Coordinates of C-alpha atoms and ligand atoms in Angstrom, one line a residue:
X1 CA 18.1 -23.9 -23.3
X2 CA 15.6 -25.5 -20.9
X3 CA 17.2 -23.5 -18.1
X4 CA 16.5 -20.3 -20.0
X5 CA 12.9 -21.2 -20.6
X6 CA 12.4 -22.3 -16.9
X7 CA 14.1 -19.0 -15.9
X8 CA 11.7 -16.9 -18.0
X9 CA 8.7 -19.0 -16.8
X10 CA 9.7 -18.3 -13.2
X11 CA 10.1 -14.6 -13.9
X12 CA 6.5 -14.7 -15.3
X13 CA 5.4 -16.4 -12.1
X14 CA 7.0 -13.7 -10.0
X15 CA 5.4 -11.0 -12.2
X16 CA 2.0 -12.6 -11.8
X17 CA 2.5 -12.9 -8.0
X18 CA 3.6 -9.2 -7.8
X19 CA 0.5 -8.2 -9.8
X20 CA -1.8 -10.1 -7.5
X21 CA -0.3 -8.0 -4.6
X22 CA -1.1 -4.8 -6.5
X23 CA 2.5 -4.3 -7.7
X24 CA 3.8 -3.3 -11.1
X25 CA 4.1 -6.7 -12.8
X26 CA 6.4 -5.8 -15.7
X27 CA 8.8 -4.1 -13.4
X28 CA 9.1 -7.3 -11.2
X29 CA 9.4 -9.4 -14.4
X30 CA 12.5 -7.3 -15.4
X31 CA 13.9 -7.4 -11.9
X32 CA 13.6 -11.2 -11.8
X33 CA 15.1 -11.5 -15.2
X34 CA 18.1 -9.4 -14.2
X35 CA 18.8 -10.7 -10.7
X36 CA 17.0 -14.1 -10.6
X37 CA 13.5 -15.3 -10.2
X38 CA 14.5 -16.5 -6.7
X39 CA 15.7 -13.0 -5.6
X40 CA 12.6 -11.4 -7.2
X41 CA 10.3 -13.9 -5.5
X42 CA 11.9 -13.4 -2.1
X43 CA 11.5 -9.6 -2.4
X44 CA 7.9 -9.9 -3.6
X45 CA 7.2 -12.2 -0.7
X46 CA 8.5 -9.6 1.7
X47 CA 6.5 -6.8 0.2
X48 CA 3.2 -5.9 1.9
X49 CA 0.1 -5.9 -0.2
X50 CA -0.9 -2.6 -1.9
X51 CA -4.5 -1.5 -1.4
X52 CA -6.7 -1.9 1.6
X53 CA -4.0 -3.3 3.8
X54 CA -1.8 -0.3 3.2
X55 CA -4.5 2.2 4.6
X56 CA -3.1 4.5 7.2
X57 CA -4.4 3.7 10.7
X58 CA -5.2 5.9 13.7
X59 CA -3.7 5.3 17.2
X60 CA -6.6 2.8 18.0
X61 CA -5.6 0.7 15.0
X62 CA -8.7 1.7 13.0
X63 CA -8.2 2.3 9.3
X64 CA -8.4 6.0 8.3
X65 CA -10.9 6.5 5.4
X66 CA -13.1 9.2 4.0
X67 CA -16.0 7.7 5.9
X68 CA -14.3 7.9 9.3
X69 CA -12.1 11.0 9.1
X70 CA -12.1 14.5 7.7
X71 CA -9.3 17.1 7.3
X72 CA -9.2 19.8 9.9
X73 CA -9.9 23.1 8.1
X74 CA -7.2 24.8 10.1
X75 CA -4.2 22.5 10.3
X76 CA -5.1 20.0 7.5
X77 CA -4.5 17.0 9.8
X78 CA -6.9 14.1 9.7
X79 CA -9.4 14.0 12.6
X80 CA -12.3 11.8 13.3
X81 CA -15.5 12.8 11.6
X82 CA -17.5 12.9 14.9
X83 CA -14.9 15.0 16.7
X84 CA -15.9 18.4 18.1
X85 CA -12.3 19.6 18.6
X86 CA -9.2 19.0 16.5
X87 CA -6.7 17.0 18.5
X88 CA -3.8 18.6 16.7
X89 CA -4.6 22.3 16.9
X90 CA -7.7 22.5 19.2
X91 CA -9.8 24.2 16.6
X92 CA -13.6 23.7 17.3
X93 CA -15.1 21.4 14.6
X94 CA -18.6 20.7 13.6
X95 CA -19.2 17.0 13.7
X96 CA -20.4 15.7 10.3
Ligands
ZN101 ZN1 -6.5 21.0 13.4

């Protein structure tokens, strides 16, 4: 019985950890309950954080956000806000 309580408590710990990484806590609770809290914990540990860390980055390693990039009106690719020419389709752009 103690093992079962410990098992569920560890599953809660994995769920709380997953939640702190921006993941779906209940889903990870169920996964841990089914497989084992150890397996769930290892998978959560390997997962990257959701949120700011998951932002796409340009080739210079800078995060791409609404403040730094706009969508090209022609090809819909993301280009730098201060660009005068789209690097994907060479359309002339008006820097914003
Ligand atoms: Zn373009």
